[in-house]
CSV table of C-alpha atoms in Angstrom, one decimal:
chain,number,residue,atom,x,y,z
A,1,UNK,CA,-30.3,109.9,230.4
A,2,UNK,CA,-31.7,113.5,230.5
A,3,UNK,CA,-30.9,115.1,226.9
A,4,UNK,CA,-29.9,119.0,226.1
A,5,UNK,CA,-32.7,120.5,224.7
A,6,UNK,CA,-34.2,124.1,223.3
A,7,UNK,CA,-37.9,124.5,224.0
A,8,UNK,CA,-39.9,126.5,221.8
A,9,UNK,CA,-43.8,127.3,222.7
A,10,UNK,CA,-46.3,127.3,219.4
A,11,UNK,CA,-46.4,131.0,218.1
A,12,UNK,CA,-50.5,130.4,218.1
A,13,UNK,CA,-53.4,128.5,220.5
A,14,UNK,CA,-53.0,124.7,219.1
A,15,UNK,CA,-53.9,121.3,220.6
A,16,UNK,CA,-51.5,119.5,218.5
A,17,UNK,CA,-49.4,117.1,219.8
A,18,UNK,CA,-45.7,118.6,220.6
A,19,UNK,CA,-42.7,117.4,218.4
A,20,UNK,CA,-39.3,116.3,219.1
A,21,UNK,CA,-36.7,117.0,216.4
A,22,UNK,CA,-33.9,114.3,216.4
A,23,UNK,CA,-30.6,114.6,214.3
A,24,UNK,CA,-28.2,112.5,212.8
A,25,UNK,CA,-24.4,111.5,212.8
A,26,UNK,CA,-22.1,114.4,214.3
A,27,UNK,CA,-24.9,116.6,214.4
A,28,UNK,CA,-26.3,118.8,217.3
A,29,UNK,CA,-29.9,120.5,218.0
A,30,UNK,CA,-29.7,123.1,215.4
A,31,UNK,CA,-29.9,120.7,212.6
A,32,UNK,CA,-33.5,120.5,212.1
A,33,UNK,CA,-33.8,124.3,212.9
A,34,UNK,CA,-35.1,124.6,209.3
A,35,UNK,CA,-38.1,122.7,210.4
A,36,UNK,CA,-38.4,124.0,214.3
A,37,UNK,CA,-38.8,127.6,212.5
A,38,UNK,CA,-41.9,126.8,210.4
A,39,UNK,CA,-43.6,124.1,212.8
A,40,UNK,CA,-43.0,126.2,215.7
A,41,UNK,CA,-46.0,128.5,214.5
A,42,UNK,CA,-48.5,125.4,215.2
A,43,UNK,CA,-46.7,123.2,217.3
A,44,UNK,CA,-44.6,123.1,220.9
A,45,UNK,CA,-40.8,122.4,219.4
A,46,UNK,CA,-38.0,120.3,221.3
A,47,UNK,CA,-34.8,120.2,219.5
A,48,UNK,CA,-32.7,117.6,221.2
A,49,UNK,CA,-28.8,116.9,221.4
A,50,UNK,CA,-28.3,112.8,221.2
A,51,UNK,CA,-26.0,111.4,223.6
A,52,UNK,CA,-22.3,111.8,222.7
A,53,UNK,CA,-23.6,115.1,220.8
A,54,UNK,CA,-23.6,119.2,221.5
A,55,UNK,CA,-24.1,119.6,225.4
A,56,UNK,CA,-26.0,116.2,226.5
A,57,UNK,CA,-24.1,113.8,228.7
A,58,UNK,CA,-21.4,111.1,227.3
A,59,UNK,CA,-21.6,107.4,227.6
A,60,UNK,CA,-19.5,104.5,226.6
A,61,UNK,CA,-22.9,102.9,225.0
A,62,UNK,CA,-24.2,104.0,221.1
A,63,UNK,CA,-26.9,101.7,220.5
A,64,UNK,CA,-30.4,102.3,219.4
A,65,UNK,CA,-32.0,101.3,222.5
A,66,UNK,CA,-30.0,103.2,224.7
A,67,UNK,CA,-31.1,106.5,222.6
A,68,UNK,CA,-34.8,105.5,222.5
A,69,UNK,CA,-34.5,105.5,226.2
A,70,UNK,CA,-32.6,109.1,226.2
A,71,UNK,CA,-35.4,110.3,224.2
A,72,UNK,CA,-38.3,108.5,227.0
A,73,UNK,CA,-36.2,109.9,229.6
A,74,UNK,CA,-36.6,113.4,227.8
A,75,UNK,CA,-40.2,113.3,227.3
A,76,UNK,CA,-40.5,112.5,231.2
A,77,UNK,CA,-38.3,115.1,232.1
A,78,UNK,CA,-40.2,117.5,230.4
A,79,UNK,CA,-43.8,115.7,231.3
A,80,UNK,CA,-45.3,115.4,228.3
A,81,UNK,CA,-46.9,112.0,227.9
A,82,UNK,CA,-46.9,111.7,224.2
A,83,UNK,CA,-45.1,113.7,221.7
A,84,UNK,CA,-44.6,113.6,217.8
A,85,UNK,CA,-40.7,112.8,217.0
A,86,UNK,CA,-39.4,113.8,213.3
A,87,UNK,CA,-35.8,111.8,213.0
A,88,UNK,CA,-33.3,112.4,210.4
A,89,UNK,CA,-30.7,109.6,209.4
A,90,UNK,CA,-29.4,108.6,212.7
A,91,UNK,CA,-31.7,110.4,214.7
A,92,UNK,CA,-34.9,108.7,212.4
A,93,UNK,CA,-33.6,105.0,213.9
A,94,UNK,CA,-33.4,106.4,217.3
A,95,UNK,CA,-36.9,107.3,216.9
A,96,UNK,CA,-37.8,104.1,215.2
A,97,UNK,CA,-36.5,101.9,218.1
A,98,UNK,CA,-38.9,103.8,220.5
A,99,UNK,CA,-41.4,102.1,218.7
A,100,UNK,CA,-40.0,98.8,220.3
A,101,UNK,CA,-39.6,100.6,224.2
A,102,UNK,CA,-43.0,102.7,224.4
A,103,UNK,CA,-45.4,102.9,221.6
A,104,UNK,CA,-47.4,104.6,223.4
A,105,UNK,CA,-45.9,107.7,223.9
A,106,UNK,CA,-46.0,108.2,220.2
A,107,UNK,CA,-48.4,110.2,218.4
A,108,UNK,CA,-47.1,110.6,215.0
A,109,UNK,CA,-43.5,109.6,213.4
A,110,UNK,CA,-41.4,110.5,210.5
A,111,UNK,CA,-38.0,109.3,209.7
A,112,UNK,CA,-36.3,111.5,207.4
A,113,UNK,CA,-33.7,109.7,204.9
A,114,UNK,CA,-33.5,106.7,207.0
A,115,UNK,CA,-34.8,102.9,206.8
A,116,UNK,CA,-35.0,100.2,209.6
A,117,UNK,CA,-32.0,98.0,208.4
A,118,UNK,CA,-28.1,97.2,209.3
A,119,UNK,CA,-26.2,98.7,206.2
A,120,UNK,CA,-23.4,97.6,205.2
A,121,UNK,CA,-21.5,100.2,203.9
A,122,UNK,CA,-19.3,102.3,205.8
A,123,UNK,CA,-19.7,106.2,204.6
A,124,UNK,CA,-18.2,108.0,207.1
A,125,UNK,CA,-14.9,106.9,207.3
A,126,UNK,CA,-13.7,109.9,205.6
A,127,UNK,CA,-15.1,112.2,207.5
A,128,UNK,CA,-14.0,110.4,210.5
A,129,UNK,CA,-10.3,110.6,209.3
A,130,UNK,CA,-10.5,114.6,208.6
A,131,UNK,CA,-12.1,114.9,212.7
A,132,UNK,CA,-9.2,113.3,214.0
A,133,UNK,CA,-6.6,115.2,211.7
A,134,UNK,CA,-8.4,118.3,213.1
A,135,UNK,CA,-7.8,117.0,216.4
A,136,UNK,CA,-4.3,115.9,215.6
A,137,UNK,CA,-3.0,118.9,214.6
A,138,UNK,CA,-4.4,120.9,217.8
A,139,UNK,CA,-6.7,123.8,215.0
A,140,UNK,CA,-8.2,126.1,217.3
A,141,UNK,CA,-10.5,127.9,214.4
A,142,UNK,CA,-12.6,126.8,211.9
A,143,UNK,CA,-10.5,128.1,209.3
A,144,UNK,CA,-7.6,125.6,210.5
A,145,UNK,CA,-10.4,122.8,211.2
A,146,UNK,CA,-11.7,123.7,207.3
A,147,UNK,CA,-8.5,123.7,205.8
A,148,UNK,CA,-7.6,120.9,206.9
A,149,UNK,CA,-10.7,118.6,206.6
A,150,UNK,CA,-10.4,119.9,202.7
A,151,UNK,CA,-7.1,117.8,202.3
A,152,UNK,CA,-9.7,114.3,202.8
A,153,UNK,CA,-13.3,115.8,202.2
A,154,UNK,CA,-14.6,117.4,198.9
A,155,UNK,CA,-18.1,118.5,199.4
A,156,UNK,CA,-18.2,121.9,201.3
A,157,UNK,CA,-21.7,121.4,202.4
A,158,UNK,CA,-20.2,118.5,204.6
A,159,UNK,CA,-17.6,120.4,206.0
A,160,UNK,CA,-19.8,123.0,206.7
A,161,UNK,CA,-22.3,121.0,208.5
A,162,UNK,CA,-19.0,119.5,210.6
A,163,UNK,CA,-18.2,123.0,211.6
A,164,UNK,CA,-21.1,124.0,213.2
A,165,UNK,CA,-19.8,121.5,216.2
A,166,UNK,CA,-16.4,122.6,216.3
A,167,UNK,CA,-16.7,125.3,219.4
A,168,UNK,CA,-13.2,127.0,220.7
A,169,UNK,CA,-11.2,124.3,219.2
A,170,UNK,CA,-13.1,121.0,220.6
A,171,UNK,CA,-15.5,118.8,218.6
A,172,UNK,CA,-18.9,118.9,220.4
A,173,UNK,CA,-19.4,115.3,219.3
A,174,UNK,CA,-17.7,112.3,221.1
A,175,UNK,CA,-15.3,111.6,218.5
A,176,UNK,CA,-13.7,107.7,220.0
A,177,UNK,CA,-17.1,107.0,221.2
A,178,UNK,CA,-18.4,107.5,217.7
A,179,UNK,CA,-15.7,105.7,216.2
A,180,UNK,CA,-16.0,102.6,218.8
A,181,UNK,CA,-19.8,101.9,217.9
A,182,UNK,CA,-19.9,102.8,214.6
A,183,UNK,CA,-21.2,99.2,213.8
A,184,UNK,CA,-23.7,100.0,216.2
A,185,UNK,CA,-25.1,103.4,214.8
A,186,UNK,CA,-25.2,101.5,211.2
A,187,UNK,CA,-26.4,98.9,212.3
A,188,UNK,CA,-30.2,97.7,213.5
A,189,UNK,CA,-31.8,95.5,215.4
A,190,UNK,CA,-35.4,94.8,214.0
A,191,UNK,CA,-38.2,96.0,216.1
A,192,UNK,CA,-42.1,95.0,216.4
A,193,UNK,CA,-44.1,95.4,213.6
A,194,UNK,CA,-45.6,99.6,214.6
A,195,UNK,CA,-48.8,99.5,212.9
A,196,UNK,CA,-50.0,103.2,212.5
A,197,UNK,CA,-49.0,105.4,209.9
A,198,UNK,CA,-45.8,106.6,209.6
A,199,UNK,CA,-43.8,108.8,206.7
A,200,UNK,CA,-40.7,108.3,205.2
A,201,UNK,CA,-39.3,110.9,203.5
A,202,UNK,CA,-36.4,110.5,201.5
A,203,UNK,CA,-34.3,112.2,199.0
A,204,UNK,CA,-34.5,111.0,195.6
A,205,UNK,CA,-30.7,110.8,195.1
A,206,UNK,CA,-30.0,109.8,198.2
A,207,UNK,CA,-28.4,105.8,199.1
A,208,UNK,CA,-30.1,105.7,202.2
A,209,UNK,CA,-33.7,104.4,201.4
A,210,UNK,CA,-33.9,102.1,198.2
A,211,UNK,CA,-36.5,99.6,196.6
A,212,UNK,CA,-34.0,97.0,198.5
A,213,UNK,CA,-35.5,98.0,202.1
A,214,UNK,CA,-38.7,98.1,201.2
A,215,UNK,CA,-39.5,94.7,202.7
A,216,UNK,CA,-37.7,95.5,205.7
A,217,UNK,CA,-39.5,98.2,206.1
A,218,UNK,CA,-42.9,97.4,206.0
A,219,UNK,CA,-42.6,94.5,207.6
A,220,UNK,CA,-41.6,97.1,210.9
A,221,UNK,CA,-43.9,99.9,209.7
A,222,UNK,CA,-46.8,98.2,207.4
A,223,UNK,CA,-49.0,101.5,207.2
A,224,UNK,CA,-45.7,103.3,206.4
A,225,UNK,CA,-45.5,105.7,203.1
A,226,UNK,CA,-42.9,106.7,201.6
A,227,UNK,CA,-42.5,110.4,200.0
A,228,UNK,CA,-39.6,111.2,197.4
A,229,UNK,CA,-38.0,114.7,196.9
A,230,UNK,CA,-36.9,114.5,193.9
A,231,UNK,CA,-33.1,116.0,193.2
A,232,UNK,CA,-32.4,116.3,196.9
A,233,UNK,CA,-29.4,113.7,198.7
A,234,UNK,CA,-29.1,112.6,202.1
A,235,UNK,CA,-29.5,115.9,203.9
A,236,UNK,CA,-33.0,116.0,202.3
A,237,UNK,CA,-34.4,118.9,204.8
A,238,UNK,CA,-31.4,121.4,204.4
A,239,UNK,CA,-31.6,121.1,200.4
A,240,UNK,CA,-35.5,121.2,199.9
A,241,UNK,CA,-36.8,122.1,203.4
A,242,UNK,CA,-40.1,123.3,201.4
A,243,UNK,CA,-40.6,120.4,199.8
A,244,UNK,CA,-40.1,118.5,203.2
A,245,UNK,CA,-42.1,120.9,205.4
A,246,UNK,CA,-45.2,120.3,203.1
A,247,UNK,CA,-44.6,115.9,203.0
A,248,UNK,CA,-44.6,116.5,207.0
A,249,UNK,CA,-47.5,118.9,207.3
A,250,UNK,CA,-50.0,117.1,205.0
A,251,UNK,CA,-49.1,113.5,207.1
A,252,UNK,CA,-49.4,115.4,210.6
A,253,UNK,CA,-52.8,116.9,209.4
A,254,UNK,CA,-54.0,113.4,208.0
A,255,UNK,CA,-53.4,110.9,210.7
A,256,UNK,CA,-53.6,113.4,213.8
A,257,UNK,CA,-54.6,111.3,216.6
């Protein structure tokens, strides 16, 4: 399926390669805005909404194939051949399992706090519990929504990030779609080994990529690096977007083409 998107044409003459910004969990196109604003100045910019997210269609179906193909679909609607995709959490699998559907329309790839394995913790189950009290007790603002989600959730950074999809008292997300295939979004299904260069970034304090998927990782992305910020969690790119921007801009000028 055809994705939502937001287009944004390099502020200066370039031949780089365009780049797709993916996002995570219960996120929406904006996410990544952090890093649309300062690649924008080289590079063509398409911010996408995954399926079951913001404005882009809803479907039964939540698996990794099923996106890669929502982002191939995109590309084609757009007709570019080949783009660069920068995916975080979520959104970094969806771009990893395009590696398995068309290698070929990928120049360059970074996966943001993310690694290619099933994990077996389940980490949103709070956050999935203060949605559906939202929901439950029919909140039309985001002062209700916040209130209430306070009651189960204690960072304010997460609530925050939640409330940039809650629009005239819906959820822009697909909340029993979400909930259905959880096991699928955590989950993985190993691809072919992608053998060009790829970037990991992660955040130093963050769960999501360990010294226990390393294996698993290079055995799907052998010329795959890894870059640590130091002090920064899962949302990596909101809490040390400099620090990010400069891990992504050094591997896009090193292994262009």
């Amino acid at each position: 399926m055809k994705l939502n998107t937001r287009a944004q044409s390099a502020q200066h003459p370039h031949n780089n390669s365009p780049i797709v910004l993916v996002h995570g969990l219960f996120g929406s196109l904006d996410n990544l805005g952090v890093l649309a604003r300062d690649l924008v100045n080289d590079h063509d910019i398409i911010q996408v909404d995954m399926r079951n997210h913001g404005l882009s269609p809803r479907s039964p179906e939540m698996t990794y194939p099923a996106m890669a193909q929502d982002l191939l679909d995109t590309l084609d609607a757009q007709g570019l051949e080949k783009a660069t995709f920068i995916g975080h959490s979520m959104g970094g699998k969806a771009v990893m399992a395009l590696t398995a559907l068309a290698p070929e329309r990928i120049d360059q790839l970074v996966a943001i706090d993310i690694a290619p394995v099933a994990y077996q913790v389940r980490r949103h189950d709070e956050i999935f519990a203060a949605i559906k009290a939202v929901t439950a007790a029919g909140a039309t603002s985001r002062q209700q929504a916040a209130a209430l989600m306070r009651q189960t959730l204690h960072e304010e950074g997460v609530i925050q990030f939640l409330l940039k999809s809650f629009i005239d008292g819906e959820w822009r997300f697909n909340v029993p779609t979400l909930w259905d295939c959880y096991e699928e979004i955590i989950g993985w299904q190993t691809v072919p080994a992608w053998d060009r260069p790829a970037l990991f970034v992660r955040g130093g304090q963050s769960p999501y990529v360990t010294e226990a998927h390393r294996d698993a990782l290079l055995a799907q992305f052998p010329q795959a690096r890894a870059h640590v910020i130091a002090g920064a969690g899962h949302w990596v790119h909101a809490e040390k977007p400099e620090a990010v921007l400069r891990a992504i801009r050094r591997y896009l000028a090193n292994d262009a083409g």
